[in-house]
JSON list of C-alpha atoms in Angstrom, two decimals:
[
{"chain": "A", "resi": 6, "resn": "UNK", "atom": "CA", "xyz": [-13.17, -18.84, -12.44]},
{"chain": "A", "resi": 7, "resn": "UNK", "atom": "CA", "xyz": [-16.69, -18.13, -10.62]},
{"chain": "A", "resi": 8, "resn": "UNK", "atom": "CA", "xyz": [-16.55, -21.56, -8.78]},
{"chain": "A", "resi": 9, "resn": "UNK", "atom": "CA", "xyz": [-12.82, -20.85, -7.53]},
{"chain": "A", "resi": 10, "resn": "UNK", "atom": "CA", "xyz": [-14.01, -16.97, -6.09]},
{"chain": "A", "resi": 11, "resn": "UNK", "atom": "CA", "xyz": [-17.00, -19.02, -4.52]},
{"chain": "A", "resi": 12, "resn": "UNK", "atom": "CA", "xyz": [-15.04, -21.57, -2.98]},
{"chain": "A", "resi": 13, "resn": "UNK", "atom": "CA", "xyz": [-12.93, -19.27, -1.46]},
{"chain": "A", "resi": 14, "resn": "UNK", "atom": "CA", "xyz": [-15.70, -17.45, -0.30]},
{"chain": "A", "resi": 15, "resn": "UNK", "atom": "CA", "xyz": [-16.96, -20.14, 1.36]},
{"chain": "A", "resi": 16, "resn": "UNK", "atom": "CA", "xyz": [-13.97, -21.96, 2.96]},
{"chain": "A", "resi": 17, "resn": "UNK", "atom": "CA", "xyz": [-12.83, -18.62, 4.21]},
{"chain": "A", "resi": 18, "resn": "UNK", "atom": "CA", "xyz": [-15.93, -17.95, 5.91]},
{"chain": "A", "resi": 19, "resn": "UNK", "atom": "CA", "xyz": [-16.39, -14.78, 3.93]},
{"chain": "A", "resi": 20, "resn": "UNK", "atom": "CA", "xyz": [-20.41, -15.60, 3.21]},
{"chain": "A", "resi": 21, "resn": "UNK", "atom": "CA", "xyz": [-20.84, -16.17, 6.80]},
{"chain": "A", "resi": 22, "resn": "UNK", "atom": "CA", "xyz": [-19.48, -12.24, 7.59]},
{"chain": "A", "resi": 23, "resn": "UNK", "atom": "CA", "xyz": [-21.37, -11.14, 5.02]},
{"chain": "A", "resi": 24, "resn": "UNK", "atom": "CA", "xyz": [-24.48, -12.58, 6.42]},
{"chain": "A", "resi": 25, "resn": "UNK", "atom": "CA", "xyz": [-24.02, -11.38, 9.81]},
{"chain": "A", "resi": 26, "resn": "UNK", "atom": "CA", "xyz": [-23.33, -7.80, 8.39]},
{"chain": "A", "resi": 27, "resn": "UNK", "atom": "CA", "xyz": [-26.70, -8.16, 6.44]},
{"chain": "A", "resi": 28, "resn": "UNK", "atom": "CA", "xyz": [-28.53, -9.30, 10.04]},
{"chain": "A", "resi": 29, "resn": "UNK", "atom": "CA", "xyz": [-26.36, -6.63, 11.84]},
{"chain": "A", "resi": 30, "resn": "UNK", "atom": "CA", "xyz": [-27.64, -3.83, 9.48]},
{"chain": "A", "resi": 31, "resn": "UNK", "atom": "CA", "xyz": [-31.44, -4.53, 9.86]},
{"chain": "A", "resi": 32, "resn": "UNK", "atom": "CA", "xyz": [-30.91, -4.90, 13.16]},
{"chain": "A", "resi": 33, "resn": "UNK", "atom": "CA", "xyz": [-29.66, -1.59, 13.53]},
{"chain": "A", "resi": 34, "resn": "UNK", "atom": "CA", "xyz": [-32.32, -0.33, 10.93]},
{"chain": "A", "resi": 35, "resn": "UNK", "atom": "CA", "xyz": [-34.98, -1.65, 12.71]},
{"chain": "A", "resi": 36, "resn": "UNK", "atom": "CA", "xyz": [-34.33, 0.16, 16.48]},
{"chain": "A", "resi": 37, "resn": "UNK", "atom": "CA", "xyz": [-35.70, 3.62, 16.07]},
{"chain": "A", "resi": 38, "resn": "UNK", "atom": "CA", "xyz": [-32.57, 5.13, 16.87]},
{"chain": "A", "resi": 39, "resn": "UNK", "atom": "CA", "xyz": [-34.28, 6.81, 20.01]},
{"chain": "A", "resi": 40, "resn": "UNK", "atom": "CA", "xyz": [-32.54, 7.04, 23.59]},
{"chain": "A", "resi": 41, "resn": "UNK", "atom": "CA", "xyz": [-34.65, 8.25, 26.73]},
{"chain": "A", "resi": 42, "resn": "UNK", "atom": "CA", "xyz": [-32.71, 9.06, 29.84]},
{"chain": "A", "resi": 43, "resn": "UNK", "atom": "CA", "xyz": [-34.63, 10.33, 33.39]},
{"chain": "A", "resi": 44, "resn": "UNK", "atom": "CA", "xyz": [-37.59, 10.22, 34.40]},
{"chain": "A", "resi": 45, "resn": "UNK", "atom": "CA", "xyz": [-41.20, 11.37, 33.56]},
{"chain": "A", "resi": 46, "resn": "UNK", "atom": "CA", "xyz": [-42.31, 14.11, 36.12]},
{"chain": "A", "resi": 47, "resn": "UNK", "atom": "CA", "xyz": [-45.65, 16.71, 36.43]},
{"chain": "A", "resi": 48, "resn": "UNK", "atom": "CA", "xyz": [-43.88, 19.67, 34.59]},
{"chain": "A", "resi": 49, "resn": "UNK", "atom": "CA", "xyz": [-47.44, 21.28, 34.22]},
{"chain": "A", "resi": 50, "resn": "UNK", "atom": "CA", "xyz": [-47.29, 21.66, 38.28]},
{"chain": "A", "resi": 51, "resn": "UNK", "atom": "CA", "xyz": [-44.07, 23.52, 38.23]},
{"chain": "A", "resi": 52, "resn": "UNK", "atom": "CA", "xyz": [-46.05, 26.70, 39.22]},
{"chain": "A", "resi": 53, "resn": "UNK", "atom": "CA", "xyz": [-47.37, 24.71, 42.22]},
{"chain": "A", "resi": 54, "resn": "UNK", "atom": "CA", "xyz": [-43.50, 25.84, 43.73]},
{"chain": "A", "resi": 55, "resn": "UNK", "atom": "CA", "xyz": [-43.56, 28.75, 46.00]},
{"chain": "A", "resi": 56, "resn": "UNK", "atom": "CA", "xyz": [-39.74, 30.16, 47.22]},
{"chain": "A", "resi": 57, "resn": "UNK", "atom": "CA", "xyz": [-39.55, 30.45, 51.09]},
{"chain": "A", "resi": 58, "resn": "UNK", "atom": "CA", "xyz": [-42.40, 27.96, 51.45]},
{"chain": "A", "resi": 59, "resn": "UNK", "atom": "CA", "xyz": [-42.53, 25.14, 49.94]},
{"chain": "A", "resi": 60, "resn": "UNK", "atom": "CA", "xyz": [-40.69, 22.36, 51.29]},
{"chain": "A", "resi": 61, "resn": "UNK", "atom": "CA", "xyz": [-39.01, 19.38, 50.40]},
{"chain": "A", "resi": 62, "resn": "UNK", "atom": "CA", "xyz": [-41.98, 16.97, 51.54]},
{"chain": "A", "resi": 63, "resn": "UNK", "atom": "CA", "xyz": [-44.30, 19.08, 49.51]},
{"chain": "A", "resi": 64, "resn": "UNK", "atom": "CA", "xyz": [-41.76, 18.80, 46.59]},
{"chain": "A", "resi": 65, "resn": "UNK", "atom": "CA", "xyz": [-41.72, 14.88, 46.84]},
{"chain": "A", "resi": 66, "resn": "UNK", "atom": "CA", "xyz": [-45.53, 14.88, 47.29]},
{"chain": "A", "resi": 67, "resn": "UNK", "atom": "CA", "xyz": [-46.10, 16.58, 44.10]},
{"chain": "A", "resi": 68, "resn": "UNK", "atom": "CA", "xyz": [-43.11, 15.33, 42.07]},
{"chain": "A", "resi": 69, "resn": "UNK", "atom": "CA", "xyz": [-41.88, 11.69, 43.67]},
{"chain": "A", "resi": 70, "resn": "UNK", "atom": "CA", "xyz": [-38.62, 10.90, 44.02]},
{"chain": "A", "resi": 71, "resn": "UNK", "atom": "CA", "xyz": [-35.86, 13.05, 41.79]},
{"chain": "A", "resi": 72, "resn": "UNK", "atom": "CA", "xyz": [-34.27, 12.02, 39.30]},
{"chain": "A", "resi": 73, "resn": "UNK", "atom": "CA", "xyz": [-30.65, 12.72, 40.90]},
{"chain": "A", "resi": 74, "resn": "UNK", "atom": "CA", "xyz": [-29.66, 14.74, 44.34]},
{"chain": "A", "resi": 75, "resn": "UNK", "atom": "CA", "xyz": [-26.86, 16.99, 45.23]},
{"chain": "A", "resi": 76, "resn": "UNK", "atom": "CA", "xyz": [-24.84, 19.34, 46.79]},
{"chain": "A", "resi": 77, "resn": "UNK", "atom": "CA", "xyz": [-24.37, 22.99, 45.58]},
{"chain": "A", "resi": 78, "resn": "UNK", "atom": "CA", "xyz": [-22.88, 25.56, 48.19]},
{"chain": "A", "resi": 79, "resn": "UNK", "atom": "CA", "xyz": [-23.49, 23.10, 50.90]},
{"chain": "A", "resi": 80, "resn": "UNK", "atom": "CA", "xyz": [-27.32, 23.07, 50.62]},
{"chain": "A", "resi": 81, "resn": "UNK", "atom": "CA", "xyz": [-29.39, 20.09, 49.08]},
{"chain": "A", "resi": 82, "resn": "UNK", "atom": "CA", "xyz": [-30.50, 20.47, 45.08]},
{"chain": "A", "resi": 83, "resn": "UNK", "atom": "CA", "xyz": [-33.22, 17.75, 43.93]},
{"chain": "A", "resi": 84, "resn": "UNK", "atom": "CA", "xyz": [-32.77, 17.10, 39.75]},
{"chain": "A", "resi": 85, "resn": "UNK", "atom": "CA", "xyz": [-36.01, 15.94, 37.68]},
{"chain": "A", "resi": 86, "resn": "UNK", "atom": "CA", "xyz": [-35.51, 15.62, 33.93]},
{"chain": "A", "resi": 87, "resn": "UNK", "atom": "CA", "xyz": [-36.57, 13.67, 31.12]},
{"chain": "A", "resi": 88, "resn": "UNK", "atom": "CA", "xyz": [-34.54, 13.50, 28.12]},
{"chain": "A", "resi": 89, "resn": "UNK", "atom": "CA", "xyz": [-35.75, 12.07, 24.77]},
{"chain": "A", "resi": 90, "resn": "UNK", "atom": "CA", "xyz": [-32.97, 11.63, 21.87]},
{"chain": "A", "resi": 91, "resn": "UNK", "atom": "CA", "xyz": [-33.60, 10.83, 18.28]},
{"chain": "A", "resi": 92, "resn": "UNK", "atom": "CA", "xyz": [-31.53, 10.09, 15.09]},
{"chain": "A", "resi": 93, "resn": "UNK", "atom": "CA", "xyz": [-34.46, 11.13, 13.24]},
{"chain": "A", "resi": 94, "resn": "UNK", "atom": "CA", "xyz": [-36.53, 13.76, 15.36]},
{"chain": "A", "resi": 95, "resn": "UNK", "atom": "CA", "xyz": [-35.50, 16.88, 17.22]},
{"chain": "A", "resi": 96, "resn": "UNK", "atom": "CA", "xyz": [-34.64, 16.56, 20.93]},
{"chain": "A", "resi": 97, "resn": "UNK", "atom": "CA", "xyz": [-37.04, 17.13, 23.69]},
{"chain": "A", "resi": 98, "resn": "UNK", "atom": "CA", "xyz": [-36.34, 17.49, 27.39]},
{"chain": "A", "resi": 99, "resn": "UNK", "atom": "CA", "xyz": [-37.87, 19.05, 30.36]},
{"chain": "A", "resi": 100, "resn": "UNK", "atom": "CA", "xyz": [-35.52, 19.34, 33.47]},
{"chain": "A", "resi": 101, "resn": "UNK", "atom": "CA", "xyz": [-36.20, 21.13, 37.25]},
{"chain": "A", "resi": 102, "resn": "UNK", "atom": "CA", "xyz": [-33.67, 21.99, 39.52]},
{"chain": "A", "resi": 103, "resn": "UNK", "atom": "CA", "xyz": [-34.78, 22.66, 42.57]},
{"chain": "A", "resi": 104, "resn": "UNK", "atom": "CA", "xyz": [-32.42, 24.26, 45.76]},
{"chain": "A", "resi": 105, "resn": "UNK", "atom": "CA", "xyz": [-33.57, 23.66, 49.51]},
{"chain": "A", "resi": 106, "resn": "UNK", "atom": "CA", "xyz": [-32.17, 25.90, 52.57]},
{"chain": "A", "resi": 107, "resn": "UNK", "atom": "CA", "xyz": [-30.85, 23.77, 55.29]},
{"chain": "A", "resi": 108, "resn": "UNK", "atom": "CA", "xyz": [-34.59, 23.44, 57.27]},
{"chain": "A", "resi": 109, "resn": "UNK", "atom": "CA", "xyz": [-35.61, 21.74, 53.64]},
{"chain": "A", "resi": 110, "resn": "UNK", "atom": "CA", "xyz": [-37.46, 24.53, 52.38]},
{"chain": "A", "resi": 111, "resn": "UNK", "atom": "CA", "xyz": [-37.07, 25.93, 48.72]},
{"chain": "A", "resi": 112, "resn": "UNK", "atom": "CA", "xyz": [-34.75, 28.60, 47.94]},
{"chain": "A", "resi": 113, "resn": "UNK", "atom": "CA", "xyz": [-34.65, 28.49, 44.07]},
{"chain": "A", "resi": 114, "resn": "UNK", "atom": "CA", "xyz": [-35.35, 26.68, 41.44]},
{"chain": "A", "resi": 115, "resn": "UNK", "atom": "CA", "xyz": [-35.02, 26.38, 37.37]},
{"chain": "A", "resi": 116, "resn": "UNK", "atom": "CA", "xyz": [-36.98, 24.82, 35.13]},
{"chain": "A", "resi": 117, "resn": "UNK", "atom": "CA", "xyz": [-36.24, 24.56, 31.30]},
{"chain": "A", "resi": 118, "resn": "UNK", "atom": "CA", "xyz": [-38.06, 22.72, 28.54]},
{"chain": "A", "resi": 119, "resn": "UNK", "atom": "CA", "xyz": [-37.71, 22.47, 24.80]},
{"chain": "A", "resi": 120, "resn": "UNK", "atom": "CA", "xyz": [-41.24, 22.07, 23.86]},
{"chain": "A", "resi": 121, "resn": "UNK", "atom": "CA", "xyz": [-42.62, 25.60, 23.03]},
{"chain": "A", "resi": 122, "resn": "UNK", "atom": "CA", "xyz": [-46.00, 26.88, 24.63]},
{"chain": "A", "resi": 123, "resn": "UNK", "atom": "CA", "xyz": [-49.27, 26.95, 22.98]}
]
């Protein structure tokens, strides 16, 4: 009876699914089940940002290049952000949303982080 279940085992390729299951699942086990989406960017110089006068080649200077660009209202909003994910660990992201007037210059701005202050 035990050869017959192994035979069929084997000539239906059953041992072969099994085995890529097993590979599959430390595979998966292995990754650290983490996802990071944005970019890194000088949060700590957020306060640098001054409404009416700073402009958007002062913004780039300090920050680079944002993450994403748009359009709200008609006027020009930079994005920067960095997003960490875990399966295992709480979330932590940092985003700035910056709004330029139509000369460039900075009308208004948010900036929101998970990680508590010290």
């Amino acid at each position: 009876m035990k050869i017959d279940v192994l035979y069929v085992a084997v000539s239906s390729g059953l041992l072969r699914k099994i085995a890529r299951g097993l590979v599959m699942a430390l595979f998966l086990s292995s990754i650290s089940g983490c996802a990071t989406v944005g970019h890194e960017f000088p949060a700590g110089q957020v306060s640098t940002i001054k409404i009416g006068e700073t402009t958007q080649n002062d913004v780039r200077a300090t920050f680079g290049n944002p993450w994403r660009t748009g359009i709200e209202d008609g006027l020009r909003t930079w994005t920067y952000g960095i997003y960490h994910y875990s399966l295992f660990d709480d979330a932590s992201t940092e985003d700035l949303l910056i709004r330029f007037d139509k000369r460039g210059v900075v009308t208004s701005f948010v900036f929101n982080t998970t990680k508590r202050s010290k």
